[in-house]
Coordinates of C-alpha atoms in Angstrom, one line a residue:
M1 CA -33.8 -36.4 -1.1
L2 CA -31.3 -38.9 -0.2
T3 CA -29.1 -40.5 -2.7
N4 CA -29.8 -44.1 -3.6
S5 CA -26.5 -45.2 -2.3
V6 CA -27.3 -43.9 1.2
L7 CA -30.7 -45.6 1.0
Q8 CA -29.3 -48.9 -0.3
Q9 CA -26.6 -48.9 2.6
T10 CA -29.3 -47.9 5.2
L11 CA -31.5 -50.7 3.9
Q12 CA -28.7 -53.5 4.1
S13 CA -28.1 -52.6 7.8
I14 CA -31.8 -52.9 8.3
E15 CA -31.8 -56.4 6.9
K16 CA -28.9 -57.5 8.9
I17 CA -30.7 -56.5 12.1
T18 CA -34.3 -57.5 11.4
K19 CA -33.8 -60.4 8.8
A20 CA -36.6 -58.8 7.0
K21 CA -36.7 -58.4 3.0
S22 CA -37.0 -54.5 2.5
S23 CA -37.4 -52.1 -0.3
I24 CA -37.8 -48.5 -0.5
W25 CA -40.3 -46.9 -3.1
N26 CA -40.9 -43.3 -4.2
M27 CA -44.2 -41.6 -4.1
S28 CA -44.8 -42.6 -7.8
G29 CA -44.9 -46.3 -7.1
T30 CA -41.2 -47.1 -8.4
C31 CA -38.9 -49.3 -6.5
L32 CA -35.7 -47.2 -5.7
V33 CA -33.5 -49.8 -3.8
K34 CA -34.3 -53.3 -2.4
T35 CA -32.4 -56.2 -0.7
H36 CA -34.2 -58.8 -2.6
L37 CA -35.2 -59.2 -6.2
E38 CA -38.8 -60.5 -5.3
S39 CA -39.7 -57.0 -3.9
E40 CA -40.4 -55.7 -7.3
Q41 CA -43.4 -58.1 -7.2
K42 CA -45.1 -55.9 -4.4
K43 CA -46.0 -53.2 -6.8
P44 CA -49.7 -53.7 -6.4
E45 CA -49.5 -53.5 -2.7
I46 CA -47.7 -50.1 -3.2
E47 CA -50.3 -48.9 -5.5
R48 CA -52.9 -49.9 -3.2
F49 CA -51.2 -48.0 -0.3
L50 CA -50.7 -44.9 -2.3
K51 CA -54.5 -45.0 -3.5
E52 CA -55.8 -45.4 0.0
M53 CA -53.0 -43.5 1.9
P54 CA -54.0 -44.4 5.5
V55 CA -53.9 -41.6 8.2
S56 CA -51.4 -43.6 10.4
G57 CA -49.0 -44.1 7.5
V58 CA -49.0 -47.7 8.3
H59 CA -50.4 -50.6 6.6
I60 CA -49.9 -54.3 7.4
T61 CA -51.0 -57.3 5.7
K62 CA -50.2 -60.9 5.6
E63 CA -47.9 -60.4 2.5
A64 CA -46.1 -57.2 3.7
A65 CA -46.0 -54.2 5.9
L66 CA -45.8 -50.7 4.7
F67 CA -44.6 -47.6 6.4
L68 CA -44.7 -44.0 5.2
I69 CA -41.4 -42.0 5.3
C70 CA -42.1 -38.1 5.7
R71 CA -40.0 -35.1 5.8
D72 CA -41.6 -31.8 7.4
E73 CA -45.0 -34.0 7.4
L74 CA -44.8 -34.3 3.6
P75 CA -44.5 -38.0 2.3
C76 CA -41.1 -38.7 0.6
Y77 CA -40.8 -42.7 0.5
I78 CA -42.5 -45.8 1.4
L79 CA -40.6 -48.7 3.3
L80 CA -41.9 -52.1 2.4
M81 CA -40.9 -55.0 4.9
E82 CA -41.5 -58.7 4.5
D83 CA -40.8 -61.7 6.8
C84 CA -39.8 -59.4 9.6
D85 CA -38.2 -61.5 12.6
G86 CA -40.2 -59.7 15.6
D87 CA -42.8 -57.3 16.0
T88 CA -43.4 -55.9 12.6
E89 CA -45.2 -52.8 13.3
I90 CA -42.5 -51.7 15.9
I91 CA -39.5 -52.6 13.9
G92 CA -41.2 -50.9 10.9
R93 CA -41.9 -47.6 12.7
L94 CA -38.5 -47.5 14.0
C95 CA -37.0 -48.0 10.7
S96 CA -39.1 -45.4 9.2
S97 CA -37.9 -43.0 11.9
Q98 CA -34.4 -43.7 10.9
F99 CA -35.0 -42.7 7.6
E100 CA -36.9 -39.4 8.7
A101 CA -33.9 -38.6 10.7
L102 CA -31.5 -39.2 8.0
L103 CA -33.8 -36.9 5.8
R104 CA -33.7 -34.0 8.3
A105 CA -29.9 -34.3 8.7
Y106 CA -29.4 -34.2 4.8
Q107 CA -31.9 -31.3 4.6
T108 CA -30.0 -29.4 7.4
H109 CA -26.6 -30.2 5.6
L110 CA -28.1 -28.9 2.1
D111 CA -29.6 -25.7 4.1
K112 CA -26.1 -24.9 5.5
N113 CA -24.4 -25.6 2.3
R114 CA -26.7 -23.3 0.4
F115 CA -26.6 -20.6 3.2
I116 CA -22.7 -20.6 2.9
Q117 CA -22.5 -20.4 -0.8
N118 CA -25.0 -17.3 -0.6
L119 CA -23.1 -15.8 2.3
L120 CA -19.9 -16.1 0.3
L121 CA -21.4 -14.5 -2.9
D122 CA -23.1 -11.6 -0.8
N123 CA -26.4 -12.8 -1.9
L124 CA -28.0 -12.2 1.6
L125 CA -29.3 -9.0 3.2
L126 CA -28.0 -8.6 6.8
V127 CA -31.5 -9.4 8.4
D128 CA -31.4 -12.8 6.3
I129 CA -27.9 -13.7 7.6
H130 CA -29.1 -13.3 11.1
N131 CA -32.3 -15.3 10.7
Q132 CA -30.9 -18.1 8.7
A133 CA -27.7 -18.4 10.9
K134 CA -30.1 -18.7 14.1
K135 CA -32.1 -21.4 12.4
L136 CA -29.2 -23.5 11.3
H137 CA -27.3 -22.8 14.8
I138 CA -24.4 -21.0 13.2
E139 CA -22.6 -18.3 15.5
M140 CA -22.7 -14.9 14.3
E141 CA -19.5 -13.8 16.0
A142 CA -16.5 -16.0 15.6
L143 CA -12.9 -15.6 14.2
R144 CA -13.1 -16.9 10.6
V145 CA -10.9 -17.2 7.5
V146 CA -11.9 -18.3 4.0
Y147 CA -9.4 -20.6 2.2
V148 CA -9.7 -21.3 -1.5
I149 CA -8.0 -24.7 -2.5
E150 CA -7.2 -24.9 -6.4
P151 CA -6.1 -28.4 -7.5
K152 CA -3.5 -28.6 -10.5
R153 CA -6.0 -31.1 -12.3
E154 CA -9.7 -30.4 -13.0
D155 CA -11.2 -33.2 -11.1
S156 CA -11.6 -31.7 -7.5
S157 CA -13.8 -34.5 -6.1
I158 CA -10.9 -36.1 -4.5
V159 CA -9.7 -32.8 -3.0
H160 CA -13.1 -32.1 -1.7
E161 CA -13.3 -35.5 0.1
T162 CA -9.8 -35.0 1.7
V163 CA -10.5 -31.5 3.1
K164 CA -13.8 -33.0 4.4
S165 CA -11.8 -35.8 6.2
L166 CA -9.7 -33.1 7.8
Y167 CA -12.3 -30.6 8.7
A168 CA -16.0 -31.6 8.2
S169 CA -16.1 -33.3 11.7
G170 CA -16.3 -30.1 13.4
A171 CA -19.8 -28.1 13.5
K172 CA -18.1 -24.8 13.2
D173 CA -16.1 -25.4 9.7
F174 CA -17.8 -25.4 6.4
I175 CA -16.7 -26.9 3.2
T176 CA -18.4 -26.1 -0.2
T177 CA -17.7 -25.4 -4.0
I178 CA -19.1 -22.5 -5.9
E179 CA -17.0 -22.5 -9.0
E180 CA -16.0 -25.8 -10.8
G181 CA -12.5 -27.1 -9.7
N182 CA -11.9 -25.0 -6.6
V183 CA -13.0 -26.2 -3.1
I184 CA -13.7 -23.7 -0.3
L185 CA -13.0 -24.0 3.4
V186 CA -14.6 -21.5 5.9
K187 CA -12.5 -22.2 9.1
T188 CA -13.3 -21.1 12.4
F189 CA -10.3 -20.3 14.8
R190 CA -10.0 -19.5 18.4
S191 CA -9.8 -15.9 19.6
Q192 CA -6.1 -16.6 20.7
D193 CA -5.0 -17.7 17.2
D194 CA -3.2 -15.5 14.7
Y195 CA -1.9 -15.5 11.1
E196 CA 0.9 -17.8 12.2
Q197 CA -1.7 -20.5 12.9
I198 CA -3.7 -19.7 9.7
E199 CA -0.5 -20.3 7.8
K200 CA 0.0 -23.6 9.5
T201 CA -3.6 -24.6 8.6
A202 CA -3.0 -23.9 5.1
R203 CA 0.4 -25.9 5.2
V204 CA -1.6 -28.8 6.7
I205 CA -4.0 -28.7 3.8
V206 CA -1.4 -28.6 1.1
D207 CA 0.7 -31.6 2.7
N208 CA -2.4 -33.7 3.4
I209 CA -3.8 -33.5 0.1
S210 CA -0.4 -34.0 -1.5
A211 CA 0.2 -37.3 0.6
E212 CA -3.3 -38.9 0.6
A213 CA -4.9 -37.5 -2.7
M214 CA -1.7 -37.2 -4.7
V215 CA -2.7 -34.1 -5.9
T216 CA -0.9 -30.8 -6.0
V217 CA -2.8 -27.8 -4.8
R218 CA -2.5 -24.0 -4.3
V219 CA -4.1 -22.7 -1.1
A220 CA -5.0 -18.8 -1.1
Y221 CA -6.5 -17.3 2.1
G222 CA -8.1 -14.0 3.0
T223 CA -7.9 -11.9 6.4
L224 CA -9.3 -12.7 9.5
V225 CA -13.1 -11.6 10.1
H226 CA -14.9 -11.6 13.3
E227 CA -18.7 -11.5 12.1
L228 CA -20.5 -13.9 10.0
R229 CA -21.5 -11.1 7.5
E230 CA -17.8 -10.3 6.7
V231 CA -17.0 -14.0 5.3
S232 CA -17.6 -12.9 1.7
K233 CA -14.9 -10.1 2.3
S234 CA -12.3 -12.9 3.2
Y235 CA -13.5 -15.1 0.2
K236 CA -12.9 -12.1 -2.3
E237 CA -9.4 -11.7 -0.8
A238 CA -8.6 -15.2 -1.0
K239 CA -9.9 -15.3 -4.6
M240 CA -7.8 -12.2 -5.5
A241 CA -4.7 -13.9 -3.7
L242 CA -5.1 -16.8 -6.0
D243 CA -5.5 -14.6 -9.1
I244 CA -2.3 -12.6 -8.1
G245 CA -0.3 -15.7 -7.2
R246 CA -1.0 -16.9 -11.0
I247 CA 0.7 -13.7 -12.2
F248 CA 3.5 -12.9 -9.7
Y249 CA 4.2 -15.8 -7.5
S250 CA 3.6 -18.8 -9.7
H251 CA 5.9 -21.1 -7.7
S252 CA 4.0 -20.4 -4.3
K253 CA 1.7 -23.1 -3.0
I254 CA 0.3 -20.7 -0.2
L255 CA -0.9 -17.3 -0.9
A256 CA -1.9 -15.1 2.0
Y257 CA -3.8 -11.9 0.8
N258 CA -2.2 -9.8 3.5
E259 CA 1.4 -10.9 2.3
L260 CA 1.0 -10.1 -1.4
G261 CA 2.9 -6.9 -1.3
I262 CA 3.4 -4.8 -4.4
G263 CA 1.6 -7.5 -6.4
R264 CA -1.7 -6.7 -4.7
L265 CA -1.2 -3.1 -5.8
I266 CA -0.2 -3.8 -9.5
Y267 CA -3.0 -6.2 -9.8
Q268 CA -5.5 -3.5 -9.3
L269 CA -4.1 -1.0 -11.8
P270 CA -6.1 -0.4 -15.0
I271 CA -4.6 -1.5 -18.4
S272 CA -4.1 2.0 -19.7
L273 CA -2.0 3.2 -16.7
C274 CA 0.2 0.0 -17.1
E275 CA 0.8 0.8 -20.8
M276 CA 1.7 4.4 -19.9
F277 CA 4.2 3.3 -17.4
M278 CA 5.8 0.7 -19.8
K279 CA 6.1 3.4 -22.5
E280 CA 7.8 5.6 -20.3
V281 CA 10.4 3.1 -18.8
F282 CA 11.0 1.3 -22.1
H283 CA 10.3 4.1 -24.5
G284 CA 7.8 2.3 -26.5
S285 CA 9.6 -1.3 -26.4
A286 CA 8.2 -4.3 -24.5
M287 CA 9.9 -6.5 -22.0
E288 CA 10.1 -9.3 -24.9
Q289 CA 13.3 -7.3 -26.1
F290 CA 15.2 -9.1 -23.3
D291 CA 16.1 -12.6 -23.6
E292 CA 15.7 -15.2 -21.0
E293 CA 19.1 -15.4 -19.8
T294 CA 19.2 -11.6 -19.1
L295 CA 16.0 -11.8 -17.3
N296 CA 17.1 -14.8 -15.1
A297 CA 20.3 -12.9 -14.3
V298 CA 18.5 -9.9 -13.1
N299 CA 15.8 -11.8 -11.2
K300 CA 18.7 -13.7 -9.3
F301 CA 20.4 -10.3 -8.7
F302 CA 17.4 -9.0 -7.2
E303 CA 16.9 -12.1 -5.0
N304 CA 20.3 -11.4 -3.7
N305 CA 19.7 -7.9 -2.7
L306 CA 21.8 -6.4 -5.7
N307 CA 25.0 -8.6 -4.5
V308 CA 27.0 -9.2 -7.9
S309 CA 29.4 -11.7 -6.2
E310 CA 26.8 -13.8 -4.6
T311 CA 24.6 -13.7 -7.8
A312 CA 27.5 -14.8 -10.1
R313 CA 28.3 -17.6 -7.6
Q314 CA 24.7 -19.0 -7.7
L315 CA 24.8 -18.6 -11.5
Y316 CA 27.9 -20.1 -11.9
V317 CA 29.2 -17.5 -14.0
H318 CA 32.2 -15.4 -14.0
R319 CA 31.4 -11.8 -12.0
N320 CA 32.4 -9.9 -15.3
T321 CA 29.9 -11.9 -17.2
L322 CA 27.0 -10.8 -14.9
V323 CA 28.2 -7.3 -15.1
Y324 CA 28.1 -7.4 -18.8
R325 CA 24.4 -8.8 -18.7
L326 CA 23.4 -6.0 -16.3
E327 CA 25.0 -3.4 -18.4
K328 CA 23.2 -4.8 -21.3
I329 CA 19.9 -3.7 -19.6
Q330 CA 21.3 -0.3 -18.9
K331 CA 22.4 0.2 -22.6
I332 CA 18.8 -0.6 -23.7
T333 CA 16.6 1.2 -21.3
G334 CA 19.1 3.7 -19.4
L335 CA 18.4 1.9 -16.0
D336 CA 21.3 0.8 -14.0
V337 CA 19.9 -2.3 -11.9
R338 CA 22.8 -2.0 -9.7
V339 CA 21.5 1.2 -8.3
F340 CA 18.4 0.7 -6.0
D341 CA 16.1 3.4 -7.5
D342 CA 16.8 2.0 -11.1
A343 CA 16.4 -1.6 -9.7
L344 CA 13.2 -0.8 -8.1
T345 CA 11.7 0.7 -11.3
F346 CA 12.9 -2.2 -13.5
K347 CA 11.3 -4.7 -10.9
I348 CA 8.0 -3.0 -10.9
A349 CA 8.2 -2.9 -14.9
M350 CA 8.7 -6.5 -14.9
M351 CA 5.8 -7.2 -12.7
V352 CA 3.5 -4.8 -14.6
S353 CA 4.6 -6.7 -17.8
E354 CA 3.3 -9.9 -16.4
H355 CA -0.1 -8.3 -15.3
M356 CA -0.5 -7.0 -18.7
K357 CA 0.0 -10.5 -20.3
Y358 CA -2.5 -11.9 -17.8
L359 CA -5.1 -9.2 -18.7
K360 CA -4.5 -9.6 -22.4
K361 CA -5.2 -13.5 -22.0

């Protein structure tokens, strides 16, 4: 059913055009919305109309004109009009037709939204996907990507509205929500578009929501899919990218599933294998044995491709101070992070440690 706010807005527009006092009633005889307080007094007329229910769906008296509003031939509302400026029956039929068109559009929107949600969650058989897509006029074959938009604050309604203002005008894009907080965009691209264009779209989403809604968001997206049935695959990838981003790339606002590197590999390791690896590298100790200053130094050292001089410059410390901190790691673990193989092992150990913390939470 339509919301009362939509009914009220439509009714007010009708009053401006027809000058008629109007009201909408449900099939239980309750007034839902009205343009004048006196409309409530017409309840006996409504009850008589519901009792007799004319086949034509129209009943006109000196006091009021009543018109049945149906969806798929099922009665939904009653439109009551008084003091109409013109041919009451023609105007009433036109107005009831307008409401029926709104009901059909709203139902189509609901059907599409429900279909997309079930599609993302893999709740449909292949034959159901084909049949429902055909009924809803959704292309089976098109280049699509799923974006999952995660706002920093809990209320996602303003984010949802902002994304709708950007992409809801096109018939090929779909915006929905499945879990509380996150907004999902199923975006259709042109055949010549590539991952560069997909990245640009993610950046547009982040920038627009930040500027218009004043909300910081993280956007994750999956890989390109060519068939409608593969949309759930792109959605799962986007969700995984979001999870991996929380663990390994907490400062990144845009996360692409196909650019997660070693983080994607570590994320899929079982906890038992992670614990075995950490014991092997740290001989039973944990990453917590290193102070924050040492870890910041080694992280910056890795960012600068194991360049001691450049790292010392960026950290505003003497070169010997940095070397001392790196040698401290070597004394504890036996790993010389100035050597590529040992640096790689220590980097992986840091990422595995973050993964284990996430799992234990």
